[in-house]
Amino acid sequence: VQYLTATGVRVLGTAGGPEKATHARDLGAEDVFDYRAAEPGAFADWVREVTDGHGADVILDVVGGPYLAPNVRALAMDGRIVVI
């Protein structure tokens, strides 16, 4: 988060709980979605909303499997998903 924001990238994130979301914002994330407070995969609609329908240009996925479909929904045209 710090590296990306230092290079001028707009960073959105997901976090498991309000404390982790606050920490991500403190590190420079513009906005953070608390996935524990929502239905599984609901972050895709959130990404579309906060990007005015554009979607994410890059998604770093640390979960895989069940998140593939929502990640694709959140992805911008010509975007990339990196599974870590």
CSV table of N, CA and C in Angstrom, one decimal:
chain,number,residue,atom,x,y,z
A,1,VAL,N,0.8,-1.2,0.0
A,1,VAL,CA,0.0,0.0,0.0
A,1,VAL,C,0.9,1.2,0.0
A,2,GLN,N,1.9,1.3,0.9
A,2,GLN,CA,2.7,2.5,0.9
A,2,GLN,C,3.5,2.7,-0.4
A,3,TYR,N,4.0,1.6,-0.9
A,3,TYR,CA,4.8,1.8,-2.2
A,3,TYR,C,3.9,2.3,-3.3
A,4,LEU,N,2.7,1.7,-3.4
A,4,LEU,CA,1.8,2.1,-4.5
A,4,LEU,C,1.3,3.5,-4.4
A,5,THR,N,1.0,3.9,-3.2
A,5,THR,CA,0.5,5.3,-3.0
A,5,THR,C,1.6,6.3,-3.2
A,6,ALA,N,2.9,5.9,-2.8
A,6,ALA,CA,4.0,6.8,-3.0
A,6,ALA,C,4.3,7.0,-4.5
A,7,THR,N,3.9,6.0,-5.3
A,7,THR,CA,4.1,6.2,-6.8
A,7,THR,C,2.9,6.8,-7.5
A,8,GLY,N,1.9,7.2,-6.7
A,8,GLY,CA,0.7,7.8,-7.3
A,8,GLY,C,-0.4,6.9,-7.7
A,9,VAL,N,-0.4,5.7,-7.3
A,9,VAL,CA,-1.4,4.7,-7.6
A,9,VAL,C,-2.6,4.9,-6.7
A,10,ARG,N,-3.8,4.8,-7.2
A,10,ARG,CA,-5.0,4.8,-6.3
A,10,ARG,C,-5.1,3.4,-5.8
A,11,VAL,N,-5.1,3.3,-4.4
A,11,VAL,CA,-5.2,2.0,-3.8
A,11,VAL,C,-6.5,1.8,-3.1
A,12,LEU,N,-7.3,0.7,-3.4
A,12,LEU,CA,-8.4,0.3,-2.7
A,12,LEU,C,-8.1,-1.1,-2.1
A,13,GLY,N,-8.7,-1.4,-1.0
A,13,GLY,CA,-8.4,-2.7,-0.4
A,13,GLY,C,-9.6,-3.3,0.3
A,14,THR,N,-9.4,-4.6,0.7
A,14,THR,CA,-10.3,-5.3,1.5
A,14,THR,C,-9.6,-5.7,2.8
A,15,ALA,N,-10.4,-5.7,3.8
A,15,ALA,CA,-9.8,-6.1,5.1
A,15,ALA,C,-10.8,-6.8,6.0
A,16,GLY,N,-10.4,-7.7,6.9
A,16,GLY,CA,-11.2,-8.4,7.7
A,16,GLY,C,-11.4,-7.8,9.1
A,17,GLY,N,-12.2,-6.7,9.1
A,17,GLY,CA,-12.5,-6.1,10.4
A,17,GLY,C,-12.2,-4.6,10.3
A,18,PRO,N,-12.8,-3.8,11.2
A,18,PRO,CA,-12.6,-2.4,11.2
A,18,PRO,C,-11.2,-1.9,11.6
A,19,GLU,N,-10.6,-2.7,12.5
A,19,GLU,CA,-9.2,-2.3,12.8
A,19,GLU,C,-8.2,-2.4,11.7
A,20,LYS,N,-8.4,-3.5,11.0
A,20,LYS,CA,-7.5,-3.8,9.8
A,20,LYS,C,-7.8,-2.8,8.7
A,21,ALA,N,-9.1,-2.4,8.5
A,21,ALA,CA,-9.4,-1.4,7.5
A,21,ALA,C,-8.8,-0.1,7.9
A,22,THR,N,-8.9,0.3,9.1
A,22,THR,CA,-8.3,1.6,9.6
A,22,THR,C,-6.8,1.6,9.3
A,23,HIS,N,-6.1,0.4,9.6
A,23,HIS,CA,-4.7,0.3,9.4
A,23,HIS,C,-4.3,0.5,7.9
A,24,ALA,N,-5.1,-0.1,7.1
A,24,ALA,CA,-4.8,0.0,5.6
A,24,ALA,C,-5.0,1.5,5.2
A,25,ARG,N,-6.0,2.2,5.7
A,25,ARG,CA,-6.2,3.6,5.4
A,25,ARG,C,-5.0,4.4,5.9
A,26,ASP,N,-4.6,4.1,7.1
A,26,ASP,CA,-3.4,4.8,7.7
A,26,ASP,C,-2.2,4.6,6.9
A,27,LEU,N,-2.0,3.5,6.2
A,27,LEU,CA,-0.9,3.2,5.3
A,27,LEU,C,-1.0,3.9,4.0
A,28,GLY,N,-2.2,4.4,3.7
A,28,GLY,CA,-2.4,5.1,2.4
A,28,GLY,C,-3.5,4.7,1.5
A,29,ALA,N,-4.2,3.6,1.8
A,29,ALA,CA,-5.3,3.1,1.0
A,29,ALA,C,-6.4,4.2,1.0
A,30,GLU,N,-6.9,4.5,-0.2
A,30,GLU,CA,-7.9,5.5,-0.3
A,30,GLU,C,-9.2,5.1,0.3
A,31,ASP,N,-9.6,3.8,0.1
A,31,ASP,CA,-10.8,3.3,0.7
A,31,ASP,C,-10.6,1.8,0.9
A,32,VAL,N,-11.3,1.3,1.9
A,32,VAL,CA,-11.2,-0.2,2.3
A,32,VAL,C,-12.6,-0.8,2.5
A,33,PHE,N,-12.8,-2.0,2.0
A,33,PHE,CA,-14.0,-2.7,2.2
A,33,PHE,C,-13.8,-3.7,3.2
A,34,ASP,N,-14.7,-3.7,4.3
A,34,ASP,CA,-14.6,-4.7,5.3
A,34,ASP,C,-15.4,-5.9,4.9
A,35,TYR,N,-14.8,-7.0,4.4
A,35,TYR,CA,-15.5,-8.1,3.9
A,35,TYR,C,-16.2,-9.0,5.0
A,36,ARG,N,-15.8,-8.8,6.2
A,36,ARG,CA,-16.5,-9.5,7.3
A,36,ARG,C,-17.9,-9.0,7.6
A,37,ALA,N,-18.1,-7.7,7.1
A,37,ALA,CA,-19.4,-7.1,7.4
A,37,ALA,C,-20.3,-7.1,6.2
A,38,ALA,N,-20.0,-8.0,5.3
A,38,ALA,CA,-20.8,-8.1,4.0
A,38,ALA,C,-21.0,-9.5,3.6
A,39,GLU,N,-21.8,-9.7,2.6
A,39,GLU,CA,-22.0,-11.0,1.9
A,39,GLU,C,-20.7,-11.4,1.2
A,40,PRO,N,-20.4,-12.7,1.1
A,40,PRO,CA,-19.2,-13.1,0.3
A,40,PRO,C,-19.3,-12.5,-1.2
A,41,GLY,N,-18.2,-12.0,-1.6
A,41,GLY,CA,-18.1,-11.4,-3.0
A,41,GLY,C,-18.7,-10.1,-3.2
A,42,ALA,N,-19.3,-9.5,-2.1
A,42,ALA,CA,-20.0,-8.2,-2.3
A,42,ALA,C,-19.0,-7.1,-2.6
A,43,PHE,N,-17.7,-7.3,-2.4
A,43,PHE,CA,-16.7,-6.3,-2.7
A,43,PHE,C,-16.7,-5.9,-4.2
A,44,ALA,N,-17.1,-6.8,-5.1
A,44,ALA,CA,-17.1,-6.6,-6.5
A,44,ALA,C,-18.0,-5.4,-6.8
A,45,ASP,N,-19.2,-5.3,-6.2
A,45,ASP,CA,-20.1,-4.2,-6.5
A,45,ASP,C,-19.6,-2.9,-5.9
A,46,TRP,N,-18.9,-3.0,-4.7
A,46,TRP,CA,-18.3,-1.9,-4.1
A,46,TRP,C,-17.2,-1.3,-5.0
A,47,VAL,N,-16.4,-2.2,-5.5
A,47,VAL,CA,-15.3,-1.7,-6.4
A,47,VAL,C,-15.9,-0.9,-7.6
A,48,ARG,N,-16.9,-1.5,-8.2
A,48,ARG,CA,-17.6,-0.8,-9.3
A,48,ARG,C,-18.1,0.5,-8.9
A,49,GLU,N,-18.7,0.6,-7.7
A,49,GLU,CA,-19.3,1.8,-7.2
A,49,GLU,C,-18.2,2.9,-7.0
A,50,VAL,N,-17.1,2.6,-6.3
A,50,VAL,CA,-16.1,3.6,-5.9
A,50,VAL,C,-15.3,4.0,-7.1
A,51,THR,N,-15.3,3.2,-8.2
A,51,THR,CA,-14.5,3.5,-9.4
A,51,THR,C,-15.4,4.1,-10.5
A,52,ASP,N,-16.7,4.5,-10.1
A,52,ASP,CA,-17.6,5.0,-11.1
A,52,ASP,C,-17.8,4.0,-12.3
A,53,GLY,N,-17.9,2.7,-12.0
A,53,GLY,CA,-18.1,1.7,-13.0
A,53,GLY,C,-16.9,1.2,-13.7
A,54,HIS,N,-15.8,1.8,-13.5
A,54,HIS,CA,-14.5,1.4,-14.2
A,54,HIS,C,-14.1,0.1,-13.8
A,55,GLY,N,-14.0,-0.2,-12.5
A,55,GLY,CA,-13.5,-1.4,-12.0
A,55,GLY,C,-12.0,-1.3,-11.7
A,56,ALA,N,-11.4,-2.3,-11.2
A,56,ALA,CA,-10.0,-2.3,-10.8
A,56,ALA,C,-9.1,-2.7,-11.9
A,57,ASP,N,-8.0,-2.0,-12.1
A,57,ASP,CA,-7.1,-2.3,-13.2
A,57,ASP,C,-6.2,-3.5,-12.8
A,58,VAL,N,-5.9,-3.6,-11.5
A,58,VAL,CA,-5.1,-4.7,-11.0
A,58,VAL,C,-5.8,-5.2,-9.7
A,59,ILE,N,-5.9,-6.5,-9.6
A,59,ILE,CA,-6.4,-7.1,-8.4
A,59,ILE,C,-5.4,-8.1,-7.9
A,60,LEU,N,-4.9,-8.0,-6.7
A,60,LEU,CA,-4.0,-8.9,-6.0
A,60,LEU,C,-4.9,-9.8,-5.2
A,61,ASP,N,-4.9,-11.1,-5.5
A,61,ASP,CA,-5.8,-12.1,-4.9
A,61,ASP,C,-5.0,-13.0,-4.0
A,62,VAL,N,-5.2,-13.0,-2.7
A,62,VAL,CA,-4.5,-13.9,-1.9
A,62,VAL,C,-5.3,-15.1,-1.4
A,63,VAL,N,-6.6,-15.2,-2.0
A,63,VAL,CA,-7.5,-16.3,-1.6
A,63,VAL,C,-7.6,-17.3,-2.7
A,64,GLY,N,-7.9,-16.9,-3.9
A,64,GLY,CA,-8.1,-17.8,-5.1
A,64,GLY,C,-9.5,-18.3,-5.1
A,65,GLY,N,-9.7,-19.5,-5.6
A,65,GLY,CA,-10.9,-20.3,-5.8
A,65,GLY,C,-12.2,-19.6,-5.8
A,66,PRO,N,-12.9,-19.4,-4.6
A,66,PRO,CA,-14.2,-18.9,-4.6
A,66,PRO,C,-14.3,-17.4,-4.9
A,67,TYR,N,-13.1,-16.7,-5.0
A,67,TYR,CA,-13.1,-15.3,-5.3
A,67,TYR,C,-12.8,-15.0,-6.7
A,68,LEU,N,-12.7,-16.0,-7.6
A,68,LEU,CA,-12.4,-15.8,-9.0
A,68,LEU,C,-13.6,-15.0,-9.6
A,69,ALA,N,-14.8,-15.5,-9.5
A,69,ALA,CA,-15.9,-14.8,-10.1
A,69,ALA,C,-16.1,-13.4,-9.6
A,70,PRO,N,-16.1,-13.1,-8.3
A,70,PRO,CA,-16.3,-11.7,-7.9
A,70,PRO,C,-15.1,-10.8,-8.3
A,71,ASN,N,-13.9,-11.4,-8.4
A,71,ASN,CA,-12.7,-10.7,-8.9
A,71,ASN,C,-12.9,-10.3,-10.3
A,72,VAL,N,-13.4,-11.2,-11.1
A,72,VAL,CA,-13.7,-10.9,-12.5
A,72,VAL,C,-14.7,-9.8,-12.7
A,73,ARG,N,-15.8,-9.8,-11.8
A,73,ARG,CA,-16.8,-8.8,-11.9
A,73,ARG,C,-16.2,-7.4,-11.5
A,74,ALA,N,-15.3,-7.4,-10.6
A,74,ALA,CA,-14.7,-6.2,-10.1
A,74,ALA,C,-13.6,-5.6,-11.1
A,75,LEU,N,-13.2,-6.4,-12.0
A,75,LEU,CA,-12.1,-6.1,-12.8
A,75,LEU,C,-12.5,-5.1,-14.0
A,76,ALA,N,-11.6,-4.2,-14.3
A,76,ALA,CA,-11.8,-3.3,-15.4
A,76,ALA,C,-11.5,-4.0,-16.7
A,77,MET,N,-12.0,-3.4,-17.8
A,77,MET,CA,-11.7,-4.0,-19.1
A,77,MET,C,-10.2,-3.9,-19.3
A,78,ASP,N,-9.6,-5.0,-19.7
A,78,ASP,CA,-8.2,-5.2,-19.9
A,78,ASP,C,-7.4,-5.1,-18.6
A,79,GLY,N,-8.1,-5.4,-17.4
A,79,GLY,CA,-7.5,-5.4,-16.1
A,79,GLY,C,-6.8,-6.8,-15.9
A,80,ARG,N,-6.1,-6.9,-14.8
A,80,ARG,CA,-5.3,-8.1,-14.5
A,80,ARG,C,-5.6,-8.6,-13.1
A,81,ILE,N,-5.6,-9.9,-13.0
A,81,ILE,CA,-5.7,-10.5,-11.7
A,81,ILE,C,-4.4,-11.2,-11.4
A,82,VAL,N,-3.8,-11.0,-10.3
A,82,VAL,CA,-2.6,-11.7,-9.9
A,82,VAL,C,-2.9,-12.5,-8.6
A,83,VAL,N,-2.8,-13.8,-8.8
A,83,VAL,CA,-3.1,-14.7,-7.6
A,83,VAL,C,-1.7,-14.9,-6.9
A,84,ILE,N,-1.7,-14.5,-5.7
A,84,ILE,CA,-0.5,-14.6,-4.9
A,84,ILE,C,-0.5,-15.9,-4.0
